[in-house]
mmCIF file of C-alpha atoms in Angstrom:
data_model
loop_
_atom_site.group_PDB
_atom_site.id
_atom_site.type_symbol
_atom_site.label_atom_id
_atom_site.label_comp_id
_atom_site.label_asym_id
_atom_site.label_seq_id
_atom_site.Cartn_x
_atom_site.Cartn_y
_atom_site.Cartn_z
ATOM 1 C CA MET A 244 -78.276 68.397 44.379
ATOM 2 C CA THR A 245 -79.159 70.774 41.533
ATOM 3 C CA ALA A 246 -81.277 69.752 38.560
ATOM 4 C CA ASP A 247 -78.291 69.534 36.183
ATOM 5 C CA GLN A 248 -76.267 67.255 38.456
ATOM 6 C CA THR A 249 -76.105 63.521 37.722
ATOM 7 C CA PRO A 250 -77.140 61.383 40.680
ATOM 8 C CA PRO A 251 -74.437 59.053 41.998
ATOM 9 C CA PRO A 252 -74.636 55.404 40.931
ATOM 10 C CA PRO A 253 -76.335 53.084 43.387
ATOM 11 C CA ALA A 254 -74.043 51.331 45.835
ATOM 12 C CA SER A 255 -73.098 47.790 44.901
ATOM 13 C CA ARG A 256 -75.137 45.241 46.841
ATOM 14 C CA ARG A 257 -73.298 42.668 48.862
ATOM 15 C CA MET A 258 -74.092 39.037 48.181
ATOM 16 C CA THR A 259 -75.311 38.719 51.753
ATOM 17 C CA ASP A 260 -77.913 41.362 50.929
ATOM 18 C CA LEU A 261 -79.502 39.091 48.340
ATOM 19 C CA PRO A 262 -82.257 36.652 49.319
ATOM 20 C CA THR A 263 -80.741 33.278 50.093
ATOM 21 C CA ASP A 264 -82.514 31.604 47.175
ATOM 22 C CA ASP A 265 -80.932 34.087 44.727
ATOM 23 C CA ARG A 266 -77.326 33.413 45.725
ATOM 24 C CA PRO A 267 -75.324 31.348 43.199
ATOM 25 C CA ARG A 268 -74.199 28.567 45.548
ATOM 26 C CA GLU A 269 -77.668 28.063 46.921
ATOM 27 C CA ARG A 270 -79.172 28.058 43.435
ATOM 28 C CA LEU A 271 -76.647 25.460 42.306
ATOM 29 C CA LEU A 272 -77.458 23.155 45.198
ATOM 30 C CA ARG A 273 -81.178 23.622 44.769
ATOM 31 C CA LEU A 274 -81.513 23.559 40.977
ATOM 32 C CA GLY A 275 -78.379 21.834 39.673
ATOM 33 C CA GLY A 276 -75.664 23.054 37.337
ATOM 34 C CA GLU A 277 -77.831 23.065 34.225
ATOM 35 C CA ALA A 278 -79.967 25.881 35.646
ATOM 36 C CA MET A 279 -77.010 28.155 36.293
ATOM 37 C CA THR A 280 -75.968 31.038 34.064
ATOM 38 C CA ASP A 281 -72.340 31.354 32.977
ATOM 39 C CA ALA A 282 -71.895 34.309 35.317
ATOM 40 C CA GLU A 283 -73.312 32.389 38.280
ATOM 41 C CA LEU A 284 -70.863 29.533 37.743
ATOM 42 C CA VAL A 285 -67.964 31.974 37.528
ATOM 43 C CA ALA A 286 -69.184 33.744 40.677
ATOM 44 C CA ILE A 287 -68.979 30.477 42.607
ATOM 45 C CA LEU A 288 -65.390 30.005 41.480
ATOM 46 C CA LEU A 289 -64.342 33.595 42.195
ATOM 47 C CA ARG A 290 -65.973 33.385 45.661
ATOM 48 C CA THR A 291 -65.505 37.062 46.544
ATOM 49 C CA GLY A 292 -65.862 40.378 44.773
ATOM 50 C CA VAL A 293 -63.603 43.401 44.692
ATOM 51 C CA LYS A 294 -63.964 46.928 45.941
ATOM 52 C CA GLY A 295 -67.055 48.438 44.388
ATOM 53 C CA HIS A 296 -68.292 45.169 42.832
ATOM 54 C CA ASN A 297 -69.799 42.155 44.515
ATOM 55 C CA VAL A 298 -68.859 38.736 43.167
ATOM 56 C CA ALA A 299 -71.958 38.453 40.970
ATOM 57 C CA GLU A 300 -71.186 41.765 39.276
ATOM 58 C CA LEU A 301 -67.524 40.823 38.906
ATOM 59 C CA ALA A 302 -68.488 37.509 37.318
ATOM 60 C CA ARG A 303 -70.834 39.205 34.846
ATOM 61 C CA GLU A 304 -68.073 41.633 33.838
ATOM 62 C CA PHE A 305 -65.652 38.745 33.415
ATOM 63 C CA VAL A 306 -68.015 36.742 31.194
ATOM 64 C CA ALA A 307 -68.770 39.858 29.131
ATOM 65 C CA SER A 308 -65.032 40.393 28.591
ATOM 66 C CA LEU A 309 -64.825 36.980 26.876
ATOM 67 C CA GLY A 310 -66.943 38.235 23.993
ATOM 68 C CA VAL A 311 -69.519 36.352 21.985
ATOM 69 C CA GLU A 312 -67.882 32.972 22.641
ATOM 70 C CA GLY A 313 -68.588 33.256 26.348
ATOM 71 C CA LEU A 314 -67.057 30.572 28.535
ATOM 72 C CA THR A 315 -65.997 28.501 25.530
ATOM 73 C CA ALA A 316 -63.249 31.070 24.941
ATOM 74 C CA LEU A 317 -61.549 29.776 28.103
ATOM 75 C CA ARG A 318 -60.696 26.530 26.338
ATOM 76 C CA ASN A 319 -57.512 28.163 25.093
ATOM 77 C CA TYR A 320 -56.625 30.315 28.098
ATOM 78 C CA GLY A 321 -53.670 29.709 30.356
ATOM 79 C CA HIS A 322 -52.319 31.840 33.189
ATOM 80 C CA ASP A 323 -50.673 34.435 30.954
ATOM 81 C CA GLU A 324 -53.727 34.784 28.732
ATOM 82 C CA LEU A 325 -56.068 35.248 31.701
ATOM 83 C CA ARG A 326 -53.796 37.850 33.254
ATOM 84 C CA ALA A 327 -53.649 39.712 29.969
ATOM 85 C CA LEU A 328 -57.434 39.540 29.644
ATOM 86 C CA VAL A 329 -58.163 41.113 33.017
ATOM 87 C CA ARG A 330 -55.466 43.751 32.595
ATOM 88 C CA ARG A 331 -56.902 44.834 29.236
ATOM 89 C CA GLN A 332 -60.120 45.882 30.943
ATOM 90 C CA GLU A 333 -60.605 49.199 32.685
ATOM 91 C CA HIS A 334 -60.882 48.961 36.462
ATOM 92 C CA ASP A 335 -63.677 46.410 36.816
ATOM 93 C CA LEU A 336 -61.587 43.238 36.475
ATOM 94 C CA ARG A 337 -58.315 44.438 37.969
ATOM 95 C CA GLY A 338 -59.221 42.729 41.247
ATOM 96 C CA ILE A 339 -58.978 39.302 39.617
ATOM 97 C CA GLY A 340 -55.493 38.364 40.717
ATOM 98 C CA ASP A 341 -53.449 35.195 40.665
ATOM 99 C CA ASP A 342 -55.542 33.482 43.369
ATOM 100 C CA LYS A 343 -58.740 33.793 41.361
ATOM 101 C CA ILE A 344 -56.958 32.955 38.109
ATOM 102 C CA ALA A 345 -55.532 29.811 39.725
ATOM 103 C CA THR A 346 -59.051 28.776 40.750
ATOM 104 C CA LEU A 347 -60.340 29.216 37.199
ATOM 105 C CA LEU A 348 -57.415 27.249 35.747
ATOM 106 C CA ALA A 349 -57.937 24.485 38.302
ATOM 107 C CA ALA A 350 -61.605 24.258 37.314
ATOM 108 C CA LEU A 351 -60.679 23.951 33.635
ATOM 109 C CA GLU A 352 -58.129 21.208 34.295
ATOM 110 C CA PHE A 353 -60.527 19.421 36.649
ATOM 111 C CA GLY A 354 -63.145 19.290 33.902
ATOM 112 C CA ALA A 355 -60.612 18.073 31.348
ATOM 113 C CA ARG A 356 -59.548 15.228 33.630
ATOM 114 C CA VAL A 357 -63.109 14.243 34.501
ATOM 115 C CA PHE A 358 -64.085 14.016 30.825
ATOM 116 C CA GLY A 359 -60.755 12.662 29.601
ATOM 117 C CA PRO A 360 -59.915 8.971 29.218
ATOM 118 C CA ALA A 361 -60.216 6.829 32.334
ATOM 119 C CA PRO A 362 -56.887 5.632 33.789
ATOM 120 C CA ARG A 363 -57.711 2.072 32.787
ATOM 121 C CA GLU A 364 -57.754 3.212 29.152
ATOM 122 C CA LEU A 365 -54.295 4.745 29.207
ATOM 123 C CA GLY A 366 -52.291 1.524 28.931
ATOM 124 C CA LYS A 367 -54.272 0.077 26.041
ATOM 125 C CA PRO A 368 -52.647 -0.062 22.596
ATOM 126 C CA ILE A 369 -53.766 2.614 20.133
ATOM 127 C CA LEU A 370 -54.399 0.713 16.929
ATOM 128 C CA VAL A 371 -57.109 2.597 15.028
ATOM 129 C CA ALA A 372 -58.374 6.178 14.790
ATOM 130 C CA SER A 373 -61.283 5.557 17.166
ATOM 131 C CA ASP A 374 -58.714 4.650 19.840
ATOM 132 C CA VAL A 375 -57.081 8.020 19.219
ATOM 133 C CA VAL A 376 -60.352 9.914 19.534
ATOM 134 C CA ARG A 377 -61.132 8.554 22.986
ATOM 135 C CA HIS A 378 -58.007 10.321 24.263
ATOM 136 C CA PHE A 379 -59.363 13.599 22.944
ATOM 137 C CA PHE A 380 -62.855 13.669 24.400
ATOM 138 C CA GLY A 381 -61.777 16.056 27.141
ATOM 139 C CA GLU A 382 -59.450 18.070 24.908
ATOM 140 C CA GLN A 383 -61.994 18.402 22.125
ATOM 141 C CA THR A 384 -64.625 19.817 24.484
ATOM 142 C CA ARG A 385 -62.112 22.539 25.396
ATOM 143 C CA CYS A 386 -60.423 23.456 22.159
ATOM 144 C CA VAL A 387 -62.005 25.806 19.635
ATOM 145 C CA ARG A 388 -58.887 27.211 18.024
ATOM 146 C CA GLU A 389 -56.909 24.845 15.901
ATOM 147 C CA GLY A 390 -54.368 22.820 17.858
ATOM 148 C CA PHE A 391 -51.776 20.205 16.964
ATOM 149 C CA TRP A 392 -51.029 17.283 19.285
ATOM 150 C CA LEU A 393 -48.505 14.489 19.424
ATOM 151 C CA LEU A 394 -49.289 11.011 20.699
ATOM 152 C CA ALA A 395 -45.979 9.389 21.565
ATOM 153 C CA LEU A 396 -46.350 5.601 21.587
ATOM 154 C CA ASP A 397 -44.198 2.955 23.229
ATOM 155 C CA HIS A 398 -43.255 -0.377 21.638
ATOM 156 C CA ARG A 399 -46.735 -1.733 22.472
ATOM 157 C CA ARG A 400 -48.353 1.313 20.824
ATOM 158 C CA ALA A 401 -49.624 2.516 24.201
ATOM 159 C CA LEU A 402 -49.621 6.249 24.940
ATOM 160 C CA ILE A 403 -46.533 7.512 26.755
ATOM 161 C CA GLY A 404 -47.714 9.800 29.566
ATOM 162 C CA ARG A 405 -51.209 10.606 30.749
ATOM 163 C CA LYS A 406 -52.336 12.686 27.792
ATOM 164 C CA PRO A 407 -51.284 13.790 24.306
ATOM 165 C CA ALA A 408 -48.730 16.592 24.081
ATOM 166 C CA LEU A 409 -50.082 19.875 22.729
ATOM 167 C CA LEU A 410 -47.340 21.196 20.477
ATOM 168 C CA THR A 411 -48.899 24.331 19.053
ATOM 169 C CA THR A 412 -52.146 26.248 18.740
ATOM 170 C CA GLY A 413 -53.391 28.480 15.970
ATOM 171 C CA VAL A 414 -55.849 31.323 15.805
ATOM 172 C CA ARG A 415 -59.182 29.833 14.791
ATOM 173 C CA SER A 416 -58.436 28.662 11.293
ATOM 174 C CA GLN A 417 -54.925 27.281 11.033
ATOM 175 C CA THR A 418 -51.897 26.213 12.989
ATOM 176 C CA VAL A 419 -48.271 25.958 11.948
ATOM 177 C CA ILE A 420 -46.822 22.451 12.198
ATOM 178 C CA ASP A 421 -43.045 22.280 12.433
ATOM 179 C CA VAL A 422 -41.763 18.819 11.541
ATOM 180 C CA PRO A 423 -38.490 19.064 13.533
ATOM 181 C CA THR A 424 -40.436 20.133 16.635
ATOM 182 C CA VAL A 425 -42.644 17.046 16.367
ATOM 183 C CA PHE A 426 -39.698 14.668 16.310
ATOM 184 C CA GLN A 427 -37.698 16.559 18.920
ATOM 185 C CA ARG A 428 -40.570 15.968 21.340
ATOM 186 C CA ALA A 429 -40.952 12.371 20.195
ATOM 187 C CA LEU A 430 -37.271 11.710 20.882
ATOM 188 C CA LEU A 431 -37.475 13.367 24.298
ATOM 189 C CA LEU A 432 -40.414 11.139 25.200
ATOM 190 C CA GLY A 433 -38.662 8.021 23.963
ATOM 191 C CA ALA A 434 -41.353 7.252 21.389
ATOM 192 C CA SER A 435 -41.163 4.095 19.284
ATOM 193 C CA SER A 436 -43.782 5.509 16.924
ATOM 194 C CA ILE A 437 -46.135 8.481 16.838
ATOM 195 C CA ILE A 438 -49.598 9.622 15.845
ATOM 196 C CA VAL A 439 -50.385 13.282 15.230
ATOM 197 C CA VAL A 440 -53.754 14.963 15.646
ATOM 198 C CA HIS A 441 -55.142 18.369 14.845
ATOM 199 C CA ASN A 442 -58.637 19.781 14.910
ATOM 200 C CA HIS A 443 -60.746 21.730 12.449
ATOM 201 C CA PRO A 444 -62.935 24.089 14.510
ATOM 202 C CA SER A 445 -65.315 24.436 11.548
ATOM 203 C CA GLY A 446 -66.296 20.779 11.917
ATOM 204 C CA ASP A 447 -65.288 19.929 8.327
ATOM 205 C CA VAL A 448 -62.744 17.106 8.663
ATOM 206 C CA THR A 449 -61.745 17.097 4.990
ATOM 207 C CA PRO A 450 -57.919 17.252 4.879
ATOM 208 C CA SER A 451 -56.538 20.360 3.237
ATOM 209 C CA PRO A 452 -53.650 20.226 0.752
ATOM 210 C CA GLN A 453 -51.442 21.572 3.563
ATOM 211 C CA ASP A 454 -52.614 18.741 5.857
ATOM 212 C CA ILE A 455 -51.635 16.167 3.261
ATOM 213 C CA GLU A 456 -48.306 17.852 2.503
ATOM 214 C CA THR A 457 -47.439 18.014 6.212
ATOM 215 C CA THR A 458 -48.402 14.369 6.703
ATOM 216 C CA ARG A 459 -46.107 13.272 3.906
ATOM 217 C CA ALA A 460 -43.255 15.313 5.375
ATOM 218 C CA LEU A 461 -43.819 13.663 8.759
ATOM 219 C CA ILE A 462 -43.845 10.209 7.156
ATOM 220 C CA ARG A 463 -40.503 10.903 5.447
ATOM 221 C CA ALA A 464 -38.910 12.260 8.634
ATOM 222 C CA GLY A 465 -40.216 9.317 10.641
ATOM 223 C CA GLN A 466 -38.684 6.869 8.184
ATOM 224 C CA THR A 467 -35.326 8.617 8.466
ATOM 225 C CA LEU A 468 -35.367 8.671 12.281
ATOM 226 C CA GLY A 469 -36.871 5.221 12.788
ATOM 227 C CA ILE A 470 -39.955 6.647 14.509
ATOM 228 C CA PRO A 471 -42.773 5.863 12.079
ATOM 229 C CA LEU A 472 -45.887 7.999 11.821
ATOM 230 C CA ARG A 473 -48.838 5.645 12.376
ATOM 231 C CA ASP A 474 -51.629 8.060 11.503
ATOM 232 C CA HIS A 475 -52.704 11.677 11.260
ATOM 233 C CA VAL A 476 -56.208 12.208 12.645
ATOM 234 C CA ILE A 477 -58.297 15.315 12.031
ATOM 235 C CA LEU A 478 -60.846 16.068 14.743
ATOM 236 C CA GLY A 479 -64.055 17.847 13.881
ATOM 237 C CA ARG A 480 -66.801 18.849 16.290
ATOM 238 C CA PRO A 481 -68.990 16.634 18.481
ATOM 239 C CA ASP A 482 -72.145 18.150 16.960
ATOM 240 C CA ILE A 483 -71.198 17.687 13.279
ATOM 241 C CA PRO A 484 -70.689 14.180 11.847
ATOM 242 C CA PRO A 485 -68.315 12.735 10.882
ATOM 243 C CA HIS A 486 -66.483 13.657 14.053
ATOM 244 C CA TYR A 487 -63.011 12.766 12.809
ATOM 245 C CA ARG A 488 -61.031 11.667 9.761
ATOM 246 C CA SER A 489 -58.070 9.286 9.645
ATOM 247 C CA LEU A 490 -55.613 10.095 6.872
ATOM 248 C CA ARG A 491 -54.380 6.497 7.014
ATOM 249 C CA ALA A 492 -57.886 5.172 6.436
ATOM 250 C CA SER A 493 -58.524 7.723 3.686
ATOM 251 C CA GLY A 494 -55.590 6.382 1.675
ATOM 252 C CA CYS A 495 -54.282 9.817 0.710
ATOM 253 C CA CYS A 496 -50.817 9.195 2.168
ATOM 254 C CA ALA A 497 -48.469 6.187 2.030
ATOM 255 C CA PHE A 498 -48.131 5.182 5.685
ATOM 256 C CA LEU A 499 -45.880 2.274 6.621
#
């Protein structure tokens, strides 16, 4: 090699070349999940690397591709979004195919179900805003962009289905709420009444003029269709009190 030649990059180390105590699975079992880095957790899920990159390197590249939000960005990713993410990269992430994407999606859904409402809670009537919020513990820990959900209630005011229906998502600051879409889904689910929920990623649960206008439009449509709107709840963030705001309790709209 001449002096002006660039030396080749070092060969990627296999995970089996690392000391046992430095491997992600062994570290997890020894130290617990809290001690793990984001990349180490992703490496455990991905299980294997790709040509030229061991799984630890692949996981680090994947986490880096999520930007400053890190793993929290995955709260809004589905299959199509993950595929688009890995395809936008150069060559490093192209080895993350549908099998690995399915594993990541399964992990996200697993966490949502673990931290969501217990099955024994599902049949209870939803009477006040705090009852609504308990159905969103799992969803709220996942969602950072603004989303809009429908809670379809039966004649006992119990939730129809296992979880609220996500109707639309926005891009960080706002989401578009289409009144006909809300009631089309309510009719399909056989709802006797409904509650709608959306979140403010900023943590400020003060209703905007658009929130109030939309709520009044939903109240009018519900009266016409015989599917009354019981409440519109704004979710904030778990780390910023108050964590939610009920528009019914605030008195800004004339609910039935």
